[in-house]
Short mmCIF file of C-alpha atoms (C1' of nucleotides) in Angstrom, two decimals:
data_model
loop_
_atom_site.label_atom_id
_atom_site.label_comp_id
_atom_site.label_asym_id
_atom_site.label_seq_id
_atom_site.Cartn_x
_atom_site.Cartn_y
_atom_site.Cartn_z
CA UNK V 1 94.91 101.64 54.57
CA UNK V 2 93.25 102.95 51.65
CA UNK V 3 94.71 106.36 51.87
CA UNK V 4 98.55 107.38 49.84
CA UNK V 5 101.04 107.69 51.75
CA UNK V 6 103.54 111.02 51.06
CA UNK V 7 107.64 110.90 51.45
CA UNK V 8 109.52 114.49 51.47
CA UNK V 9 112.81 113.31 48.63
CA UNK V 10 116.12 115.40 49.77
CA UNK V 11 116.87 114.74 45.72
CA UNK V 12 113.24 116.80 45.10
CA UNK V 13 113.27 118.81 47.48
CA UNK V 14 109.28 117.79 47.28
CA UNK V 15 106.74 115.53 48.61
CA UNK V 16 105.26 112.96 46.44
CA UNK V 17 103.82 109.87 46.74
CA UNK V 18 105.51 106.48 47.87
CA UNK V 19 105.61 103.58 44.96
CA UNK V 20 107.48 100.70 46.11
CA UNK V 21 110.35 99.82 43.30
CA UNK V 22 107.75 96.19 43.65
CA UNK V 23 104.75 95.66 44.41
CA UNK V 24 103.83 94.94 48.28
CA UNK V 25 107.98 95.85 48.75
CA UNK V 26 110.73 97.54 50.03
CA UNK V 27 113.95 98.05 50.86
CA UNK V 28 115.30 100.64 52.65
CA UNK V 29 118.44 101.68 52.96
CA UNK V 30 119.91 103.63 56.75
CA UNK V 31 123.31 104.40 56.98
CA UNK V 32 123.49 103.45 60.85
CA UNK V 33 126.90 104.70 62.48
CA UNK V 34 129.85 104.33 62.91
CA UNK V 35 130.93 102.55 65.95
CA UNK V 36 133.92 104.69 67.47
CA UNK V 37 131.84 106.00 70.41
CA UNK V 38 128.63 105.25 72.33
CA UNK V 39 125.29 107.01 71.20
CA UNK V 40 123.70 109.62 72.28
CA UNK V 41 120.17 110.22 72.13
CA UNK V 42 121.15 112.06 68.52
CA UNK V 43 122.48 108.79 67.36
CA UNK V 44 119.42 107.15 67.99
CA UNK V 45 117.12 109.36 66.55
CA UNK V 46 118.01 108.47 63.58
CA UNK V 47 117.23 104.50 64.44
CA UNK V 48 113.60 105.76 65.67
CA UNK V 49 112.24 108.00 62.73
CA UNK V 50 113.10 105.62 61.36
CA UNK V 51 111.80 102.80 62.60
CA UNK V 52 108.20 104.47 62.46
CA UNK V 53 108.88 104.30 59.47
CA UNK V 54 109.65 100.90 58.81
CA UNK V 55 106.80 100.44 61.63
CA UNK V 56 104.06 102.46 59.81
CA UNK V 57 105.01 100.62 55.97
CA UNK V 58 104.81 97.05 57.31
CA UNK V 59 101.47 98.36 59.39
CA UNK V 60 100.29 98.61 55.26
CA UNK V 61 101.06 96.85 54.39
CA UNK V 62 104.08 96.28 52.93
CA UNK V 63 107.29 93.64 52.89
CA UNK V 64 110.57 95.45 54.00
CA UNK V 65 113.92 94.73 53.63
CA UNK V 66 115.62 97.05 56.69
CA UNK V 67 119.38 96.57 55.75
CA UNK V 68 121.19 99.29 59.30
CA UNK V 69 124.30 98.74 58.33
CA UNK V 70 127.50 99.19 60.91
CA UNK V 71 131.15 101.47 60.00
CA UNK V 72 133.78 99.25 61.69
CA UNK V 73 136.52 100.49 60.07
CA UNK V 74 137.46 104.49 59.77
CA UNK V 75 140.32 106.36 60.50
CA UNK V 76 138.41 108.30 64.12
CA UNK V 77 138.01 104.09 65.27
CA UNK V 78 142.30 103.41 64.57
CA UNK V 79 142.89 106.99 65.66
CA UNK V 80 140.38 106.04 69.53
CA UNK V 81 142.19 102.12 68.98
CA UNK V 82 145.57 103.77 69.73
CA UNK V 83 143.78 105.85 72.64
CA UNK V 84 142.73 103.52 74.08
CA UNK V 85 145.25 101.22 74.55
CA UNK V 86 143.51 98.07 71.54
CA UNK V 87 142.82 96.95 68.98
CA UNK V 88 141.07 98.59 66.79
CA UNK V 89 138.50 95.73 66.09
CA UNK V 90 137.59 94.98 69.99
CA UNK V 91 137.36 99.79 70.22
CA UNK V 92 134.71 98.62 66.47
CA UNK V 93 132.57 96.29 68.86
CA UNK V 94 132.64 97.07 72.22
CA UNK V 95 130.78 100.79 70.81
CA UNK V 96 129.02 98.28 68.43
CA UNK V 97 127.91 96.60 71.25
CA UNK V 98 127.33 100.01 72.97
CA UNK V 99 124.31 100.54 69.93
CA UNK V 100 122.82 97.76 70.04
CA UNK V 101 122.16 97.44 73.38
CA UNK V 102 120.65 101.07 72.97
CA UNK V 103 119.38 100.47 70.14
CA UNK V 104 117.36 97.14 72.40
CA UNK V 105 116.44 99.75 74.98
CA UNK V 106 114.84 102.26 72.71
CA UNK V 107 112.57 99.44 71.23
CA UNK V 108 114.17 100.16 67.75
CA UNK V 109 113.25 96.90 66.04
CA UNK V 110 116.71 94.90 64.97
CA UNK V 111 117.34 95.65 60.53
CA UNK V 112 117.14 92.20 58.22
CA UNK V 113 120.63 92.56 58.32
CA UNK V 114 123.26 94.99 60.07
CA UNK V 115 126.34 94.21 57.31
CA UNK V 116 129.71 95.47 58.52
CA UNK V 117 132.27 96.89 56.43
CA UNK V 118 135.14 95.01 56.57
CA UNK V 119 132.92 92.00 56.06
CA UNK V 120 131.97 93.07 51.80
CA UNK V 121 135.81 93.71 51.28
CA UNK V 122 134.86 91.53 48.11
CA UNK V 123 131.77 93.28 47.24
CA UNK V 124 134.17 96.32 47.32
CA UNK V 125 137.35 95.12 44.36
CA UNK V 126 134.82 94.50 43.34
CA UNK V 127 133.27 97.70 42.81
CA UNK V 128 136.06 99.15 42.19
CA UNK V 129 136.91 96.93 39.58
CA UNK V 130 133.91 97.98 37.80
CA UNK V 131 134.70 101.60 38.52
CA UNK V 132 137.72 101.58 36.92
CA UNK V 133 137.23 99.22 33.89
CA UNK V 134 134.78 101.57 32.80
CA UNK V 135 137.06 104.55 33.17
CA UNK V 136 135.01 106.79 36.45
CA UNK V 137 137.78 105.13 39.04
CA UNK V 138 141.87 105.32 38.69
CA UNK V 139 144.60 104.16 40.86
CA UNK V 140 147.58 105.79 40.85
CA UNK V 141 150.03 103.13 41.97
CA UNK V 142 150.36 104.12 45.10
CA UNK V 143 147.76 101.84 46.66
CA UNK V 144 144.97 104.87 46.44
CA UNK V 145 141.87 104.38 44.45
CA UNK V 146 140.12 107.54 43.09
CA UNK V 147 136.62 108.19 42.18
CA UNK V 148 137.17 110.92 39.48
CA UNK V 149 134.69 113.22 39.60
CA UNK V 150 134.87 116.06 36.88
CA UNK V 151 134.45 112.99 34.30
CA UNK V 152 130.93 113.12 35.95
CA UNK V 153 127.67 113.30 33.90
CA UNK V 154 126.01 114.46 37.23
CA UNK V 155 127.31 114.85 40.10
CA UNK V 156 126.25 116.30 44.16
CA UNK V 157 122.60 116.66 42.88
CA UNK V 158 120.73 116.43 45.77
CA UNK V 159 123.33 119.03 48.02
CA UNK V 160 122.08 121.59 45.31
CA UNK V 161 126.21 122.26 44.87
CA UNK V 162 128.53 123.01 42.23
CA UNK V 163 131.41 121.52 42.03
CA UNK V 164 133.54 124.47 41.66
CA UNK V 165 132.21 126.01 44.57
CA UNK V 166 133.27 123.25 46.76
CA UNK V 167 136.18 124.83 49.12
CA UNK V 168 138.28 122.68 48.40
CA UNK V 169 140.48 121.04 51.08
CA UNK V 170 143.01 121.73 53.14
CA UNK V 171 144.60 119.05 53.06
CA UNK V 172 144.20 118.30 49.11
CA UNK V 173 147.10 116.36 48.28
CA UNK V 174 147.40 116.26 44.15
CA UNK V 175 150.37 113.63 44.51
CA UNK V 176 148.12 111.30 42.88
CA UNK V 177 144.52 113.05 42.86
CA UNK V 178 144.52 115.24 39.59
CA UNK V 179 141.93 116.83 40.80
CA UNK V 180 140.93 118.09 45.01
CA UNK V 181 137.35 117.13 44.46
CA UNK V 182 138.63 113.19 43.84
CA UNK V 183 137.21 111.10 46.72
CA UNK V 184 138.52 107.79 48.32
CA UNK V 185 136.47 105.42 47.26
CA UNK V 186 139.99 102.66 49.01
CA UNK V 187 143.06 103.97 50.61
CA UNK V 188 146.97 102.51 50.90
CA UNK V 189 147.88 100.94 53.64
CA UNK V 190 149.73 103.17 56.52
CA UNK V 191 152.63 100.94 58.47
CA UNK V 192 150.50 98.80 61.53
CA UNK V 193 147.36 99.54 59.74
CA UNK V 194 144.69 97.09 59.15
CA UNK V 195 145.11 97.18 55.89
CA UNK V 196 142.89 93.78 52.69
CA UNK V 197 144.78 92.65 49.48
CA UNK V 198 143.35 93.74 46.41
CA UNK V 199 145.19 94.37 43.12
CA UNK V 200 145.97 97.93 43.45
CA UNK V 201 148.51 97.55 46.64
CA UNK V 202 147.21 96.99 50.22
CA UNK V 203 144.52 98.97 52.28
CA UNK V 204 141.30 99.23 53.51
CA UNK V 205 137.33 101.70 53.03
CA UNK V 206 137.34 105.22 52.12
CA UNK V 207 134.59 106.57 53.95
CA UNK V 208 131.18 105.94 51.29
CA UNK V 209 132.14 102.67 49.19
CA UNK V 210 131.33 100.01 52.07
CA UNK V 211 127.57 101.49 51.60
CA UNK V 212 127.23 101.40 47.54
CA UNK V 213 128.85 98.33 48.19
CA UNK V 214 126.00 96.57 50.48
CA UNK V 215 123.22 98.22 49.84
CA UNK V 216 124.40 96.78 46.35
CA UNK V 217 124.31 93.46 47.90
CA UNK V 218 121.14 92.96 49.95
CA UNK V 219 119.52 94.92 47.95
CA UNK V 220 120.52 94.91 44.72
CA UNK V 221 121.18 97.78 42.20
CA UNK V 222 117.58 99.88 42.38
CA UNK V 223 115.78 100.63 45.35
CA UNK V 224 113.22 102.06 47.08
CA UNK V 225 114.58 104.45 50.92
CA UNK V 226 117.63 105.62 51.31
CA UNK V 227 118.66 107.43 55.39
CA UNK V 228 120.89 108.88 57.14
CA UNK V 229 121.21 112.15 59.17
CA UNK V 230 121.06 115.34 57.68
CA UNK V 231 124.37 116.48 57.76
CA UNK V 232 125.38 112.86 55.18
CA UNK V 233 123.78 114.48 51.72
CA UNK V 234 126.94 115.81 51.51
CA UNK V 235 129.95 114.70 50.87
CA UNK V 236 128.62 110.70 51.94
CA UNK V 237 125.30 110.96 49.92
CA UNK V 238 127.16 112.56 47.13
CA UNK V 239 129.29 110.50 46.71
CA UNK V 240 127.38 106.68 47.17
CA UNK V 241 125.72 107.81 44.39
CA UNK V 242 128.05 108.79 42.50
CA UNK V 243 129.97 105.20 42.77
CA UNK V 244 127.00 103.92 41.76
CA UNK V 245 125.49 105.85 39.46
CA UNK V 246 129.08 105.58 37.34
CA UNK V 247 128.51 101.20 38.41
CA UNK V 248 125.91 101.66 36.41
CA UNK V 249 123.07 101.20 38.64
CA UNK V 250 120.12 103.09 39.33
CA UNK V 251 120.44 103.54 43.62
CA UNK V 252 118.19 104.97 45.79
CA UNK V 253 115.06 106.75 44.22
CA UNK V 254 113.88 108.65 47.18
CA UNK V 255 116.72 109.68 49.52
CA UNK V 256 115.60 110.61 53.57
CA UNK V 257 116.46 112.82 56.03
CA UNK V 258 115.95 112.95 59.63
CA UNK V 259 117.06 116.55 61.11
CA UNK V 260 119.80 117.39 64.61
CA UNK V 261 119.11 116.87 68.40
CA UNK V 262 120.61 120.26 69.46
CA UNK V 263 121.45 121.64 72.61
CA UNK V 264 120.86 125.45 72.44
CA UNK V 265 120.29 126.06 68.65
CA UNK V 266 123.04 123.95 67.35
CA UNK V 267 123.78 120.80 66.19
CA UNK V 268 125.39 117.43 69.18
CA UNK V 269 129.21 117.27 68.34
CA UNK V 270 131.18 114.38 69.81
CA UNK V 271 132.94 117.12 71.78
CA UNK V 272 129.95 116.99 73.68
CA UNK V 273 130.98 115.14 76.44
CA UNK V 274 129.30 111.79 78.45
CA UNK V 275 125.35 114.40 79.70
CA UNK V 276 123.63 113.18 76.48
CA UNK V 277 125.30 109.68 75.64
CA UNK V 278 121.59 107.46 75.70
CA UNK V 279 123.18 105.37 78.93
CA UNK V 280 122.94 108.78 80.74
CA UNK V 281 119.86 109.69 80.45
CA UNK V 282 118.51 106.51 80.13
CA UNK V 283 118.91 107.03 84.04
CA UNK V 284 116.17 109.72 84.01
CA UNK V 285 113.84 108.18 82.50
CA UNK V 286 112.35 104.89 80.95
CA UNK V 287 113.47 103.86 77.76
CA UNK V 288 110.06 104.30 76.79
CA UNK V 289 109.75 107.65 77.69
CA UNK V 290 113.24 108.45 75.97
CA UNK V 291 111.26 106.98 72.79
CA UNK V 292 108.86 108.45 73.44
CA UNK V 293 110.29 111.85 73.76
CA UNK V 294 112.84 112.22 70.41
CA UNK V 295 109.85 110.28 68.15
CA UNK V 296 107.78 113.19 69.27
CA UNK V 297 109.64 115.73 66.53
CA UNK V 298 109.03 114.98 62.77
CA UNK V 299 111.42 113.91 61.60
CA UNK V 300 112.88 116.21 59.37
CA UNK V 301 112.09 118.97 61.68
CA UNK V 302 115.43 119.68 64.58
CA UNK V 303 114.62 118.50 68.33
CA UNK V 304 115.59 121.19 71.14
CA UNK V 305 117.33 119.45 73.70
CA UNK V 306 116.38 120.10 77.74
CA UNK V 307 115.32 118.62 80.35
CA UNK V 308 112.50 119.94 81.39
CA UNK V 309 110.68 119.36 77.98
CA UNK V 310 111.96 115.16 77.93
CA UNK V 311 110.13 115.74 81.84
CA UNK V 312 107.28 117.24 80.41
CA UNK V 313 107.33 114.18 77.54
CA UNK V 314 107.87 111.59 79.59
CA UNK V 315 104.72 112.51 82.62
CA UNK V 316 101.86 113.45 79.78
CA UNK V 317 103.28 109.62 78.19
CA UNK V 318 103.30 108.38 81.45
CA UNK V 319 99.71 109.17 82.30
CA UNK V 320 98.25 107.33 78.32
CA UNK V 321 99.90 104.52 79.52
CA UNK V 322 97.56 104.96 83.04
CA UNK V 323 94.73 105.62 80.85
CA UNK V 324 95.69 101.63 79.69
CA UNK V 325 96.85 100.87 82.30
CA UNK V 326 93.32 101.19 84.15
CA UNK V 327 91.69 100.59 80.71
CA UNK V 328 93.21 96.87 81.10
CA UNK V 329 91.51 96.94 84.72
CA UNK V 330 88.13 97.13 83.76
CA UNK V 331 88.17 95.47 80.22
CA UNK V 332 89.96 92.59 82.09
CA UNK V 333 92.59 91.80 79.50
CA UNK V 334 94.96 93.72 77.27
CA UNK V 335 93.42 95.88 73.99
CA UNK V 336 94.88 94.36 70.87
CA UNK V 337 95.90 97.76 68.77
CA UNK V 338 93.51 99.34 66.01
CA UNK V 339 95.38 101.68 63.88
CA UNK V 340 93.14 104.67 64.38
CA UNK V 341 92.29 106.80 61.17
CA UNK V 342 93.54 109.72 62.16
CA UNK V 343 96.32 108.56 63.01
CA UNK V 344 97.15 107.30 59.46
CA UNK V 345 96.33 109.66 58.01
CA UNK V 346 98.39 112.28 59.70
CA UNK V 347 100.79 109.02 58.97
CA UNK V 348 100.32 109.19 55.13
CA UNK V 349 101.22 113.04 55.57
CA UNK V 350 105.28 112.16 55.61
CA UNK V 351 105.45 110.72 58.85
CA UNK V 352 103.42 113.61 60.10
CA UNK V 353 103.94 111.87 63.70
CA UNK V 354 103.15 115.39 65.91
CA UNK V 355 99.43 116.12 64.41
CA UNK V 356 99.58 112.38 64.62
CA UNK V 357 99.89 112.62 68.35
CA UNK V 358 97.03 115.17 68.50
CA UNK V 359 94.14 112.44 66.68
CA UNK V 360 95.98 110.08 70.35
CA UNK V 361 95.40 113.19 73.02
CA UNK V 362 92.07 113.24 71.77
CA UNK V 363 90.90 109.23 71.45
CA UNK V 364 92.08 109.82 74.60
CA UNK V 365 90.62 112.36 76.37
CA UNK V 366 87.00 110.05 74.78
CA UNK V 367 88.48 107.47 76.65
CA UNK V 368 89.04 108.93 80.12
CA UNK V 369 85.56 110.24 80.26
CA UNK V 370 84.28 106.66 79.14
CA UNK V 371 86.75 105.29 81.97
CA UNK V 372 84.45 107.34 84.23
CA UNK V 373 80.92 105.72 83.10
CA UNK V 374 82.45 102.27 82.65
CA UNK V 375 81.84 102.68 79.60
CA UNK V 376 83.69 98.99 78.65
CA UNK V 377 83.00 99.80 74.60
CA UNK V 378 84.25 103.00 74.32
CA UNK V 379 87.30 102.20 77.15
CA UNK V 380 87.45 99.31 74.56
CA UNK V 381 88.03 101.57 71.19
CA UNK V 382 90.03 103.90 72.72
CA UNK V 383 92.07 101.45 73.70
CA UNK V 384 92.69 99.57 71.17
CA UNK V 385 93.66 102.42 69.06
CA UNK V 386 95.91 103.92 71.19
CA UNK V 387 98.07 101.17 71.68
CA UNK V 388 97.19 100.66 67.75
CA UNK V 389 99.05 104.33 67.42
CA UNK V 390 101.34 103.65 70.49
CA UNK V 391 102.88 100.20 68.86
CA UNK V 392 103.56 101.91 65.06
CA UNK V 393 104.96 103.73 67.23
CA UNK V 394 107.45 101.78 69.01
CA UNK V 395 105.92 102.92 72.05
CA UNK V 396 103.58 100.01 73.98
CA UNK V 397 103.27 99.49 77.03
CA UNK V 398 102.68 95.40 76.63
CA UNK V 399 105.49 95.11 74.28
CA UNK V 400 107.42 92.65 76.36
CA UNK V 401 110.72 94.06 75.24
CA UNK V 402 109.77 96.99 77.80
CA UNK V 403 108.26 95.28 80.03
CA UNK V 404 110.09 91.65 80.72
CA UNK V 405 111.83 92.29 83.39
CA UNK V 406 109.91 94.33 85.22
CA UNK V 407 107.15 89.92 86.28
CA UNK V 408 108.48 89.02 88.36
CA UNK V 409 108.58 91.29 91.64
CA UNK V 410 104.85 91.95 91.09
CA UNK V 411 103.28 90.02 92.79
CA UNK V 412 104.31 90.27 95.54
CA UNK V 413 104.91 93.22 96.05
CA UNK V 414 100.85 93.48 95.22
CA UNK V 415 100.43 91.07 98.09
CA UNK V 416 102.23 93.31 100.51
CA UNK V 417 100.77 97.10 99.68
CA UNK V 418 97.05 94.60 98.89
CA UNK V 419 97.29 94.29 102.60
CA UNK V 420 98.15 97.80 103.01
CA UNK V 421 95.09 99.26 101.94
CA UNK V 422 92.61 96.90 103.34
CA UNK V 423 94.72 98.34 106.68
CA UNK V 424 92.78 101.66 105.28
CA UNK V 425 89.55 100.90 103.86
CA UNK V 426 88.93 99.93 107.55
CA UNK V 427 90.04 102.71 108.38
CA UNK V 428 87.97 104.59 105.52
CA UNK V 429 84.52 102.56 106.42
CA UNK V 430 85.12 103.15 110.25
CA UNK V 431 85.16 107.38 109.22
CA UNK V 432 88.56 107.65 110.92
CA UNK V 433 90.33 109.74 107.42
CA UNK V 434 93.04 110.17 109.72
CA UNK V 435 94.41 106.65 109.96
CA UNK V 436 93.40 106.15 106.29
CA UNK V 437 95.44 109.17 104.70
CA UNK V 438 98.50 107.65 107.66
CA UNK V 439 98.48 104.66 105.74
CA UNK V 440 98.92 106.82 102.35
CA UNK V 441 101.55 108.62 103.45
CA UNK V 442 103.20 106.47 104.40
CA UNK V 443 103.88 104.07 101.93
CA UNK V 444 103.66 106.96 99.91
CA UNK V 445 107.16 107.57 101.00
CA UNK V 446 107.86 104.23 99.80
CA UNK V 447 107.18 105.60 96.10
CA UNK V 448 103.95 103.99 96.14
CA UNK V 449 101.27 106.39 95.06
CA UNK V 450 96.85 105.20 95.50
CA UNK V 451 94.50 106.96 93.30
CA UNK V 452 90.97 106.31 94.72
CA UNK V 453 88.79 105.07 91.87
CA UNK V 454 84.88 104.66 91.48
CA UNK V 455 86.03 100.48 90.20
CA UNK V 456 88.30 100.98 93.94
CA UNK V 457 92.06 102.02 95.04
CA UNK V 458 94.69 101.11 92.32
CA UNK V 459 98.19 101.63 93.02
CA UNK V 460 100.75 102.11 90.91
CA UNK V 461 104.60 103.10 91.41
CA UNK V 462 105.63 105.92 90.84
"C1'" G R 1 132.00 133.24 49.16
"C1'" G R 2 128.93 128.55 47.15
"C1'" U R 3 124.75 125.55 49.42
"C1'" C R 4 120.45 124.19 52.82
"C1'" G R 5 117.67 125.14 56.54
"C1'" G R 6 115.27 127.21 61.10
"C1'" A R 7 112.87 132.64 63.29
"C1'" U R 8 104.99 130.35 66.25
"C1'" G R 9 101.48 132.20 73.28
"C1'" G R 10 104.27 131.32 79.93
"C1'" C R 11 106.35 126.41 77.19
"C1'" C R 12 107.46 122.86 73.97
"C1'" G R 13 105.43 121.94 69.17
"C1'" A R 14 102.80 121.46 63.90
"C1'" G R 15 100.25 123.83 60.16
"C1'" A R 16 102.14 126.77 54.55
"C1'" G R 17 96.75 131.43 51.38
"C1'" G R 18 90.45 131.32 53.91
"C1'" C R 19 87.32 126.95 58.42
"C1'" G R 20 91.30 128.64 66.53
"C1'" A R 21 96.54 121.86 65.31
"C1'" G R 22 97.31 119.11 69.35
"C1'" G R 23 99.73 119.56 74.74
"C1'" C R 24 102.25 121.20 79.25
"C1'" U R 25 102.21 125.04 82.86
"C1'" C R 26 98.50 128.95 84.71
"C1'" A R 27 93.82 130.41 86.30
"C1'" G R 28 88.20 128.84 87.61
"C1'" G R 29 84.83 124.61 87.82
"C1'" A R 30 82.68 118.96 88.55
"C1'" C R 31 83.83 115.11 90.61
"C1'" U R 32 85.95 113.50 95.94
"C1'" G R 33 86.17 112.50 103.32
"C1'" C R 34 91.18 114.88 102.01
"C1'" A R 35 94.53 114.18 97.91
"C1'" A R 36 95.34 111.78 93.33
"C1'" A R 37 93.33 110.49 88.82
"C1'" U R 38 89.21 112.43 85.32
"C1'" C R 39 86.36 115.88 82.32
"C1'" C R 40 84.42 120.63 81.57
"C1'" U R 41 85.70 125.61 81.19
"C1'" G R 42 89.54 130.45 79.70
"C1'" C R 43 94.53 132.31 78.43
"C1'" U R 44 93.33 133.94 69.85
"C1'" A R 45 100.59 133.10 69.05
"C1'" C R 46 103.02 133.04 64.28
"C1'" A R 47 110.44 138.28 63.77
"C1'" C R 48 110.50 143.07 61.39
"C1'" G R 49 109.28 146.34 57.00
"C1'" G R 50 107.45 146.06 52.52
"C1'" G R 51 104.21 144.64 48.12
"C1'" U R 52 100.73 141.07 46.03
"C1'" U R 53 95.30 139.18 47.92
"C1'" C R 54 88.47 140.34 48.79
"C1'" A R 55 90.96 137.24 52.08
"C1'" A R 56 98.43 136.48 54.38
"C1'" A R 57 102.09 133.19 59.72
"C1'" U R 58 100.48 130.85 55.15
"C1'" C R 59 102.47 133.84 48.00
"C1'" C R 60 106.66 137.28 46.79
"C1'" C R 61 110.61 141.63 48.12
"C1'" G R 62 113.66 143.17 51.46
"C1'" U R 63 116.13 143.99 56.46
"C1'" U R 64 117.46 141.02 60.91
"C1'" C R 65 118.68 137.53 64.49
"C1'" C R 66 120.40 131.78 64.21
"C1'" G R 67 121.91 127.57 62.86
"C1'" A R 68 123.65 123.01 59.07
"C1'" C R 69 126.57 121.24 55.81
"C1'" C R 70 131.08 122.76 51.61
"C1'" U R 71 135.30 115.22 51.92
"C1'" C R 72 135.46 113.70 60.77
"C1'" C R 73 129.24 114.18 61.42
"C1'" A R 74 123.07 111.12 63.04
#
RNA sequence: GGUCGGAUGGCCGAGAGGCGAGGCUCAGGACUGCAAAUCCUGCUACACGGGUUCAAAUCCCGUUCCGACCUCCA
């Protein structure tokens, strides 16, 4: 690829050259879902942003190990279980499945491994033992285990805060904690709660421990990239760093955080209701169109959601898709994907997708011009470049993830529409335009749109 | 109170000292039996007030407004 990939590192607040720890290999840990509700478009934006990063790294020749965890034990899941009158594990599984389906609908590649917190209690206990043995953590005897933040050599380096500036938690209970800011690695079991036995008593994991334990299990003591949403910087990622560094691990080299999907300028909250759930949006646009929309803003920019912008993005995407389909008709085969140089340049600049989209727009214009001129070589080049670019963005219309469902009925439909088009062609040939337009109008009512082109009449549903 | 972002044309959305990003909408034109699609042309914007500079949307100082995080969060 030639050019050097640069990435923004939250830890240093600057864009720097990406240098993998091992040549040719990249390890990524992405904080995935806490499975306590169906995914909304903000959740999947994170998945899409990091999926684009992953695809770009792979296209750039790296061997990528991509870990995205599932947090399947946590306070909210227990609350939800009580509320829905289901076992906690049924709640976790139900929403994990909802996330999996949403990711699939949006063509987010499955991770190399998708570890669950509850499957890594052993690793968590080992980590706690290590931290207690080296004096970083303490078990006050009630079943809890805490990390002692005052003993850390450095803390809050990602969020750049001072320990003394933190507002102490209102419910800080100093019965067991040495300092109100000490955070729980492990929570003692309450009656009726799920629990796992440990040397310090039965209980369940604190929020942060699982990511340190699982990142270590799959990526080792040091790895390249750790990602997640902006809101995870503090406390989640700070505490992951605290745990992992206290264990003597190097942990993540680069920290990347995606910005919000906002509504009315504000972060989407989980109390917002169902309207922005992925399944709801997918009733209005196709998965590939929603992905195009969510992926089109720079990952560090807020994306202000509106149905108008979503629709605009969908129309914009259909224009590109239309070109690829017309190009395929002309060429007689689907074009192979190649990466356009300008696109690569943009992606190497901290995944500058908007700049990359400008490159696609220019190629599209050239491609359409070539199409009008019946310039097959020009069409092939443009179509290949656009397909290559779309593949990186996860929006290749020829991707079987998007096309497989539609294939079966197509032959029958094509035959029927062709019959109507033959009638219309005959009417046009004898200059009976009233009859020809009548046919066009009638099938338009059924949702079939006709375009007369130099290569003949095309039809599409839309 | 502490920390961190943001404000760009009718709309969406990049850029981060000097060559009009791009898309959508709109207006005009080409092509077309008409339509659609496509292409061409047009629409010179950076919250406010100072400053630095030959040159500021971009850097500095101040102001206003919006938002995020401070132990539930993508």
